[in-house]
Amino acid sequence: MSEPGTVEDPSPLRIGNASGFYGDRFAAFREMLTGGPLDVLTGDYLAELTMLILARERVKDPELGYAKGFLRQLGDCLGLAAERGVRIVVNAGGLNPEKLAQAVGELARRQGVELRVGHVTGDDLLPRAGEFTDPAGLLAANAYLGAFGIADCLRAGADLVVTGRVTDAALVVGPAIAHFGWQRTDFDPLAGAVVAGHVLECGAQATGGNYAFFTELAAHGHDLRRPGFPLAELHADGSSVITKHPGTGGAVTVGTVTAQLLYETGGPRYLGPDVTARLDTVRLEQQGPDRVRISGVRGEAPPRSLKVGLNRLGGWRNEVTFVLTGLDVDAKAGLLREQLEPVLKEDGPAEVRWTLARTDQPDAATEQQASALLQLTVRDADQAKVGRAVSNAAVELALAGYPGFHVTAPPGPGTPYGVFTSAFLPQPEVEHWAVHPDGTRHAIDPAPVTSADVPDVPGVPEVPGVPDVEAADFPSQNDAGPTRRAPLGLVAGARSGDKGGDANLGVWVRTDQAYHWLAATLTVERLKGLLPETAELTVTRHLLPNLRAVNFTVEGLLGEGVAAQARFDPQAKALGEWLRSRHLDIPEALL
């Protein structure tokens, strides 16, 4: 890697990813270090649920609160990274980046590896819990910091940088800032790096993992059993090429990159602490096998406020899944509910939810295929109301309930569940510190220009906004020709996920003709008809013509977030696949 900050060096910066979540493939770090040349290797370990898990660990032991698994990964290949001159940037510091940085230093000393370790801090706002609405039970409060603290550590000579809560894309943007010497108002290059970082952050999701058209990739000879992890060749203008190491599994195509760009995003403006990236300006081009170029990304000034993720314990929950086999499934479910009604309604749990999944088939060849699942979920602030009282009542019906009574697992005493909410603070009210390898603490100033300030700052040109595309640009398809009733997934891909209690659902197609039909057809009203679970919720649709995509935000679908486990699919990971399975009238020309 060239000396950070050398603007004269036009060579691309090769940044790879080796972790998309805490628990991702352990061997990925070694695979990325040995598979081909890299300048920087990143690892993303943090998610809303992970922050709650780390917070509970920190309550038990103040020395913890970081991703311990990263230390084991690093111990396996620290010498290899040093030998190859690959810098490492990870957010594995979680709630305790300083302690992880110390542990990394001790690991390096034990292995006899010379390693300069920096870390980024300031995101932990738990000591200021009283400033947030309903601070009771708050276990973690962390601001999403930007990339300039990472860049500052790298410029100070760090070989490895540990952060707490930064934006996921910051792990890529920080090294790019240090390498190319970008300034705070270089919005277009910064936005390009944010887009590249978003593609990399979820690991193998960019190389064929969780991909809607996976059967097509397999049919074309791509090995999906063990997809390689992605890397980006970043250029000084913010453009990039997404690729992977030669000989690794999976594939990098316009489709796989599109799917990841739609993941957990919303409208055309992708807000961040350093820049607002315009997703509606992104252009993708297949340059060759496993090479997709990203270009044309425009950036605008960042918002004035930083997002703060708040994690708290919300109470206790319990769950029992009853198996209903053979005939009279509805009657069996009705009897069970009547038998449990006294314990559930007479001073029972605050929240009771029954869900009947009709997985049973008539005249089934196996007992499992003849069975339906009835799930009881209870939640309350009092563990006693959801614990043994409910579990014992369920077990007592074993010989007194419906015929064939059994459950998928013995009910337990109840478990705590978490709640995730967001708050916002003005950027100047959140500290951002880069701690250099020599221990020097350097304050990182907040963004000097925010979206409302741009026109008033001398010498800073206003970044012209790109007009949002309106639905009127895609008139009704009355002339689409003959149609056939078929699953949407025959022509459209989808990728979905969670943002707190909301769900994101991106849908894309692969030709201009198909997009004209999709944008005119898949309206909010049509989506609610296809997914009845969303009918009473607020749904917002955004059009992204460059990606031939529509992106939906479904507010409140996930209740209080993934840790609350309020839904069968608590992170909405398969919401897109449900939509693709629904039937509607599709022009035969597209099929």
PDB file of N, CA, C and O in Angstrom, residues 61-99:
ATOM      1  N   ASP A  61     -19.338  -8.012  32.718  1.00  0.00           N
ATOM      2  CA  ASP A  61     -17.902  -7.777  32.867  1.00  0.00           C
ATOM      3  C   ASP A  61     -17.541  -6.501  32.114  1.00  0.00           C
ATOM      4  O   ASP A  61     -17.533  -6.484  30.882  1.00  0.00           O
ATOM      5  N   PRO A  62     -17.231  -5.408  32.815  1.00  0.00           N
ATOM      6  CA  PRO A  62     -16.916  -4.135  32.159  1.00  0.00           C
ATOM      7  C   PRO A  62     -15.711  -4.205  31.221  1.00  0.00           C
ATOM      8  O   PRO A  62     -15.528  -3.303  30.397  1.00  0.00           O
ATOM      9  N   GLU A  63     -14.903  -5.271  31.347  1.00  0.00           N
ATOM     10  CA  GLU A  63     -13.753  -5.417  30.467  1.00  0.00           C
ATOM     11  C   GLU A  63     -14.153  -5.951  29.089  1.00  0.00           C
ATOM     12  O   GLU A  63     -13.345  -5.936  28.157  1.00  0.00           O
ATOM     13  N   LEU A  64     -15.411  -6.413  28.943  1.00  0.00           N
ATOM     14  CA  LEU A  64     -15.860  -6.995  27.689  1.00  0.00           C
ATOM     15  C   LEU A  64     -16.698  -5.970  26.909  1.00  0.00           C
ATOM     16  O   LEU A  64     -16.629  -4.779  27.155  1.00  0.00           O
ATOM     17  N   GLY A  65     -17.469  -6.466  25.951  1.00  0.00           N
ATOM     18  CA  GLY A  65     -18.264  -5.570  25.114  1.00  0.00           C
ATOM     19  C   GLY A  65     -17.717  -5.440  23.706  1.00  0.00           C
ATOM     20  O   GLY A  65     -18.201  -4.627  22.926  1.00  0.00           O
ATOM     21  N   TYR A  66     -16.712  -6.255  23.359  1.00  0.00           N
ATOM     22  CA  TYR A  66     -16.190  -6.271  21.998  1.00  0.00           C
ATOM     23  C   TYR A  66     -16.333  -7.676  21.413  1.00  0.00           C
ATOM     24  O   TYR A  66     -16.657  -8.636  22.123  1.00  0.00           O
ATOM     25  N   ALA A  67     -16.112  -7.790  20.096  1.00  0.00           N
ATOM     26  CA  ALA A  67     -16.278  -9.069  19.405  1.00  0.00           C
ATOM     27  C   ALA A  67     -15.056  -9.948  19.645  1.00  0.00           C
ATOM     28  O   ALA A  67     -14.032  -9.823  18.962  1.00  0.00           O
ATOM     29  N   LYS A  68     -15.167 -10.852  20.612  1.00  0.00           N
ATOM     30  CA  LYS A  68     -14.017 -11.685  20.989  1.00  0.00           C
ATOM     31  C   LYS A  68     -13.577 -12.586  19.840  1.00  0.00           C
ATOM     32  O   LYS A  68     -12.412 -12.950  19.732  1.00  0.00           O
ATOM     33  N   GLY A  69     -14.517 -12.974  18.980  1.00  0.00           N
ATOM     34  CA  GLY A  69     -14.167 -13.843  17.866  1.00  0.00           C
ATOM     35  C   GLY A  69     -13.137 -13.239  16.932  1.00  0.00           C
ATOM     36  O   GLY A  69     -12.364 -13.969  16.292  1.00  0.00           O
ATOM     37  N   PHE A  70     -13.123 -11.901  16.836  1.00  0.00           N
ATOM     38  CA  PHE A  70     -12.133 -11.260  15.972  1.00  0.00           C
ATOM     39  C   PHE A  70     -10.717 -11.535  16.459  1.00  0.00           C
ATOM     40  O   PHE A  70      -9.799 -11.746  15.654  1.00  0.00           O
ATOM     41  N   LEU A  71     -10.527 -11.562  17.759  1.00  0.00           N
ATOM     42  CA  LEU A  71      -9.186 -11.838  18.297  1.00  0.00           C
ATOM     43  C   LEU A  71      -8.703 -13.215  17.862  1.00  0.00           C
ATOM     44  O   LEU A  71      -7.525 -13.399  17.537  1.00  0.00           O
ATOM     45  N   ARG A  72      -9.613 -14.194  17.854  1.00  0.00           N
ATOM     46  CA  ARG A  72      -9.217 -15.539  17.431  1.00  0.00           C
ATOM     47  C   ARG A  72      -8.879 -15.556  15.941  1.00  0.00           C
ATOM     48  O   ARG A  72      -7.915 -16.196  15.521  1.00  0.00           O
ATOM     49  N   GLN A  73      -9.671 -14.834  15.156  1.00  0.00           N
ATOM     50  CA  GLN A  73      -9.367 -14.747  13.724  1.00  0.00           C
ATOM     51  C   GLN A  73      -8.011 -14.094  13.502  1.00  0.00           C
ATOM     52  O   GLN A  73      -7.201 -14.563  12.693  1.00  0.00           O
ATOM     53  N   LEU A  74      -7.769 -13.006  14.210  1.00  0.00           N
ATOM     54  CA  LEU A  74      -6.524 -12.270  14.026  1.00  0.00           C
ATOM     55  C   LEU A  74      -5.338 -13.111  14.475  1.00  0.00           C
ATOM     56  O   LEU A  74      -4.273 -13.109  13.823  1.00  0.00           O
ATOM     57  N   GLY A  75      -5.510 -13.839  15.575  1.00  0.00           N
ATOM     58  CA  GLY A  75      -4.415 -14.670  16.057  1.00  0.00           C
ATOM     59  C   GLY A  75      -3.996 -15.716  15.052  1.00  0.00           C
ATOM     60  O   GLY A  75      -2.830 -16.131  15.017  1.00  0.00           O
ATOM     61  N   ASP A  76      -4.936 -16.113  14.183  1.00  0.00           N
ATOM     62  CA  ASP A  76      -4.650 -17.137  13.186  1.00  0.00           C
ATOM     63  C   ASP A  76      -3.812 -16.600  12.026  1.00  0.00           C
ATOM     64  O   ASP A  76      -3.121 -17.374  11.367  1.00  0.00           O
ATOM     65  N   CYS A  77      -3.856 -15.281  11.783  1.00  0.00           N
ATOM     66  CA  CYS A  77      -3.173 -14.782  10.580  1.00  0.00           C
ATOM     67  C   CYS A  77      -2.582 -13.388  10.751  1.00  0.00           C
ATOM     68  O   CYS A  77      -2.371 -12.671   9.755  1.00  0.00           O
ATOM     69  N   LEU A  78      -2.279 -13.000  11.985  1.00  0.00           N
ATOM     70  CA  LEU A  78      -1.690 -11.686  12.210  1.00  0.00           C
ATOM     71  C   LEU A  78      -0.330 -11.558  11.530  1.00  0.00           C
ATOM     72  O   LEU A  78      -0.025 -10.559  10.866  1.00  0.00           O
ATOM     73  N   GLY A  79       0.499 -12.574  11.696  1.00  0.00           N
ATOM     74  CA  GLY A  79       1.819 -12.530  11.063  1.00  0.00           C
ATOM     75  C   GLY A  79       1.725 -12.460   9.545  1.00  0.00           C
ATOM     76  O   GLY A  79       2.522 -11.776   8.893  1.00  0.00           O
ATOM     77  N   LEU A  80       0.752 -13.140   8.986  1.00  0.00           N
ATOM     78  CA  LEU A  80       0.558 -13.128   7.538  1.00  0.00           C
ATOM     79  C   LEU A  80       0.188 -11.737   7.048  1.00  0.00           C
ATOM     80  O   LEU A  80       0.711 -11.262   6.024  1.00  0.00           O
ATOM     81  N   ALA A  81      -0.695 -11.055   7.771  1.00  0.00           N
ATOM     82  CA  ALA A  81      -1.083  -9.699   7.386  1.00  0.00           C
ATOM     83  C   ALA A  81       0.104  -8.754   7.462  1.00  0.00           C
ATOM     84  O   ALA A  81       0.312  -7.920   6.568  1.00  0.00           O
ATOM     85  N   ALA A  82       0.909  -8.892   8.531  1.00  0.00           N
ATOM     86  CA  ALA A  82       2.084  -8.028   8.667  1.00  0.00           C
ATOM     87  C   ALA A  82       3.095  -8.303   7.559  1.00  0.00           C
ATOM     88  O   ALA A  82       3.677  -7.376   6.979  1.00  0.00           O
ATOM     89  N   GLU A  83       3.289  -9.563   7.246  1.00  0.00           N
ATOM     90  CA  GLU A  83       4.239  -9.945   6.202  1.00  0.00           C
ATOM     91  C   GLU A  83       3.835  -9.371   4.843  1.00  0.00           C
ATOM     92  O   GLU A  83       4.682  -8.937   4.058  1.00  0.00           O
ATOM     93  N   ARG A  84       2.536  -9.322   4.576  1.00  0.00           N
ATOM     94  CA  ARG A  84       2.053  -8.852   3.284  1.00  0.00           C
ATOM     95  C   ARG A  84       1.746  -7.359   3.272  1.00  0.00           C
ATOM     96  O   ARG A  84       1.324  -6.817   2.249  1.00  0.00           O
ATOM     97  N   GLY A  85       1.917  -6.688   4.404  1.00  0.00           N
ATOM     98  CA  GLY A  85       1.697  -5.251   4.443  1.00  0.00           C
ATOM     99  C   GLY A  85       0.256  -4.848   4.279  1.00  0.00           C
ATOM    100  O   GLY A  85      -0.038  -3.758   3.777  1.00  0.00           O
ATOM    101  N   VAL A  86      -0.656  -5.694   4.709  1.00  0.00           N
ATOM    102  CA  VAL A  86      -2.085  -5.395   4.585  1.00  0.00           C
ATOM    103  C   VAL A  86      -2.571  -4.735   5.868  1.00  0.00           C
ATOM    104  O   VAL A  86      -2.426  -5.295   6.956  1.00  0.00           O
ATOM    105  N   ARG A  87      -3.114  -3.541   5.730  1.00  0.00           N
ATOM    106  CA  ARG A  87      -3.708  -2.880   6.882  1.00  0.00           C
ATOM    107  C   ARG A  87      -5.092  -3.474   7.148  1.00  0.00           C
ATOM    108  O   ARG A  87      -5.793  -3.904   6.236  1.00  0.00           O
ATOM    109  N   ILE A  88      -5.494  -3.448   8.420  1.00  0.00           N
ATOM    110  CA  ILE A  88      -6.765  -4.037   8.840  1.00  0.00           C
ATOM    111  C   ILE A  88      -7.601  -2.968   9.536  1.00  0.00           C
ATOM    112  O   ILE A  88      -7.096  -2.234  10.394  1.00  0.00           O
ATOM    113  N   VAL A  89      -8.879  -2.887   9.157  1.00  0.00           N
ATOM    114  CA  VAL A  89      -9.812  -1.943   9.768  1.00  0.00           C
ATOM    115  C   VAL A  89     -11.081  -2.701  10.119  1.00  0.00           C
ATOM    116  O   VAL A  89     -11.737  -3.267   9.239  1.00  0.00           O
ATOM    117  N   VAL A  90     -11.443  -2.724  11.407  1.00  0.00           N
ATOM    118  CA  VAL A  90     -12.618  -3.479  11.844  1.00  0.00           C
ATOM    119  C   VAL A  90     -13.408  -2.667  12.870  1.00  0.00           C
ATOM    120  O   VAL A  90     -12.842  -1.865  13.620  1.00  0.00           O
ATOM    121  N   ASN A  91     -14.714  -2.911  12.911  1.00  0.00           N
ATOM    122  CA  ASN A  91     -15.541  -2.290  13.949  1.00  0.00           C
ATOM    123  C   ASN A  91     -15.794  -3.259  15.105  1.00  0.00           C
ATOM    124  O   ASN A  91     -16.747  -3.094  15.871  1.00  0.00           O
ATOM    125  N   ALA A  92     -14.935  -4.251  15.239  1.00  0.00           N
ATOM    126  CA  ALA A  92     -15.108  -5.291  16.252  1.00  0.00           C
ATOM    127  C   ALA A  92     -14.985  -4.741  17.672  1.00  0.00           C
ATOM    128  O   ALA A  92     -15.277  -5.462  18.631  1.00  0.00           O
ATOM    129  N   GLY A  93     -14.562  -3.474  17.817  1.00  0.00           N
ATOM    130  CA  GLY A  93     -14.478  -2.875  19.139  1.00  0.00           C
ATOM    131  C   GLY A  93     -15.820  -2.755  19.822  1.00  0.00           C
ATOM    132  O   GLY A  93     -15.887  -2.678  21.056  1.00  0.00           O
ATOM    133  N   GLY A  94     -16.891  -2.731  19.048  1.00  0.00           N
ATOM    134  CA  GLY A  94     -18.226  -2.719  19.629  1.00  0.00           C
ATOM    135  C   GLY A  94     -18.406  -1.620  20.656  1.00  0.00           C
ATOM    136  O   GLY A  94     -18.307  -0.425  20.355  1.00  0.00           O
ATOM    137  N   LEU A  95     -18.644  -2.016  21.904  1.00  0.00           N
ATOM    138  CA  LEU A  95     -18.858  -1.066  22.992  1.00  0.00           C
ATOM    139  C   LEU A  95     -17.585  -0.788  23.781  1.00  0.00           C
ATOM    140  O   LEU A  95     -17.622  -0.010  24.732  1.00  0.00           O
ATOM    141  N   ASN A  96     -16.477  -1.404  23.377  1.00  0.00           N
ATOM    142  CA  ASN A  96     -15.244  -1.245  24.147  1.00  0.00           C
ATOM    143  C   ASN A  96     -14.027  -1.291  23.227  1.00  0.00           C
ATOM    144  O   ASN A  96     -13.159  -2.162  23.366  1.00  0.00           O
ATOM    145  N   PRO A  97     -13.923  -0.359  22.270  1.00  0.00           N
ATOM    146  CA  PRO A  97     -12.807  -0.404  21.320  1.00  0.00           C
ATOM    147  C   PRO A  97     -11.439  -0.266  21.980  1.00  0.00           C
ATOM    148  O   PRO A  97     -10.461  -0.849  21.514  1.00  0.00           O
ATOM    149  N   GLU A  98     -11.381   0.476  23.067  1.00  0.00           N
ATOM    150  CA  GLU A  98     -10.088   0.649  23.736  1.00  0.00           C
ATOM    151  C   GLU A  98      -9.573  -0.690  24.277  1.00  0.00           C
ATOM    152  O   GLU A  98      -8.388  -1.024  24.116  1.00  0.00           O
ATOM    153  N   LYS A  99     -10.455  -1.484  24.892  1.00  0.00           N
ATOM    154  CA  LYS A  99     -10.033  -2.773  25.437  1.00  0.00           C
ATOM    155  C   LYS A  99      -9.626  -3.738  24.324  1.00  0.00           C
ATOM    156  O   LYS A  99      -8.657  -4.493  24.473  1.00  0.00           O
TER     157      LYS A  99
END
